[in-house]
Amino acid sequence: MRKLYIDTANLEDIKKINSLGVIQGVTTNPSLISKEPKQNFDALIEELAKFCNEENLSLSVEVFASEPDEMLKQARDIHSSLSKIINTDLLRIKIPVGFEELRVIKQLSDDGVSVNCTCCFTEQQMQLAAMSGAKYVSLFYSRLRDTSGNPAEVLRRTRQFIDDNDLDCEIIAGSIRSQGDVSGAWSHGCDIVTCSTAVIKSMTNHPKTDSSVEGFLKDFNNWIK
Ligand code: E4P
């Protein structure tokens, strides 16, 4: 099943897009959090967790520590506090990929925490993270393309690796900037695309749709006179 998540920490945007019935989850990151009015971090993520639990939406919350041992502590603290608010089947803790971070991913996974390994740009990063126990691996699709990388090929190779090894891991494509990126990422093997309200809105747009509707209404209104 291909899924669509919204990439934001803005609750009003989440509510608006969720009301359309098109998303199955929410992803956040420290930069998205920083776009919200300055407030208590715990209060913000608890508010998101409450809504996501009510609506059966998955929620990814990223650690903001830079050292692996601190990441592990922060991940456990976030998971412990939010598990009182949201079903842990819906809760994912985001850990950026890295050599030392693999140990964090392994330990959290062994503890039963669903890890979304993020900031991935290569199939090797996603393959190792998946083998370490990450339930989700997140490719930064457009940022990779910005550096002349080939996100389609990275997705295809990661998909093949996960399927060949029967790993319990889903591929998320983030850093999505257009409706073309959404369909491209899905077509190249990712399970989940996460993108902004603006990109989701753009997926409904086409100039010929507008002109077709206008033409129908013009013809009909001329006839009904
Ligand atoms: C995934 O959740 C990523 O954090 C996010 O999509 C990054 O997107 P950006 O490249 O627009 O910051």
CSV table of C-alpha atoms and ligand atoms in Angstrom, one decimal, residues 7 27-29 31-32 35 62 94 116 118-119 138-140 142-143 172-177 194-195, ligand 1:
chain,number,residue,atom,x,y,z
A,7,ASP,CA,5.2,17.0,6.6
A,27,THR,CA,6.2,13.7,10.0
A,28,THR,CA,8.0,16.5,11.8
A,29,ASN,CA,11.6,17.5,12.2
A,31,SER,CA,13.2,22.8,11.4
A,32,LEU,CA,9.4,22.2,11.0
A,35,LYS,CA,8.4,27.2,12.1
A,62,GLU,CA,12.8,13.7,15.8
A,94,LYS,CA,13.3,9.9,14.2
A,116,ASN,CA,12.3,6.3,11.6
A,118,THR,CA,16.1,10.0,8.7
A,119,CYS,CA,18.4,12.3,6.8
A,138,SER,CA,13.6,8.4,5.2
A,139,LEU,CA,15.2,9.5,1.9
A,140,PHE,CA,15.7,13.2,1.3
A,142,SER,CA,14.9,16.6,-3.6
A,143,ARG,CA,17.9,17.4,-1.5
A,172,ILE,CA,9.6,7.1,3.3
A,173,ALA,CA,10.4,9.8,0.7
A,174,GLY,CA,10.7,13.2,2.2
A,175,SER,CA,12.1,16.5,0.9
A,176,ILE,CA,9.3,16.4,-1.7
A,177,ARG,CA,8.8,19.7,-3.6
A,194,THR,CA,5.6,12.9,3.2
A,195,CYS,CA,5.1,16.4,1.9
B,1,E4P,C1,11.1,14.2,6.3
B,1,E4P,O1,10.3,14.3,7.2
B,1,E4P,C2,12.1,15.3,6.2
B,1,E4P,O2,12.4,15.8,7.5
B,1,E4P,C3,11.6,16.5,5.4
B,1,E4P,O3,10.7,16.1,4.3
B,1,E4P,C4,12.8,17.3,4.8
B,1,E4P,O4,12.3,18.1,3.8
B,1,E4P,P1,13.1,19.4,3.3
B,1,E4P,O5,14.2,19.0,2.5
B,1,E4P,O6,12.0,20.3,2.6
B,1,E4P,O7,13.5,20.1,4.6
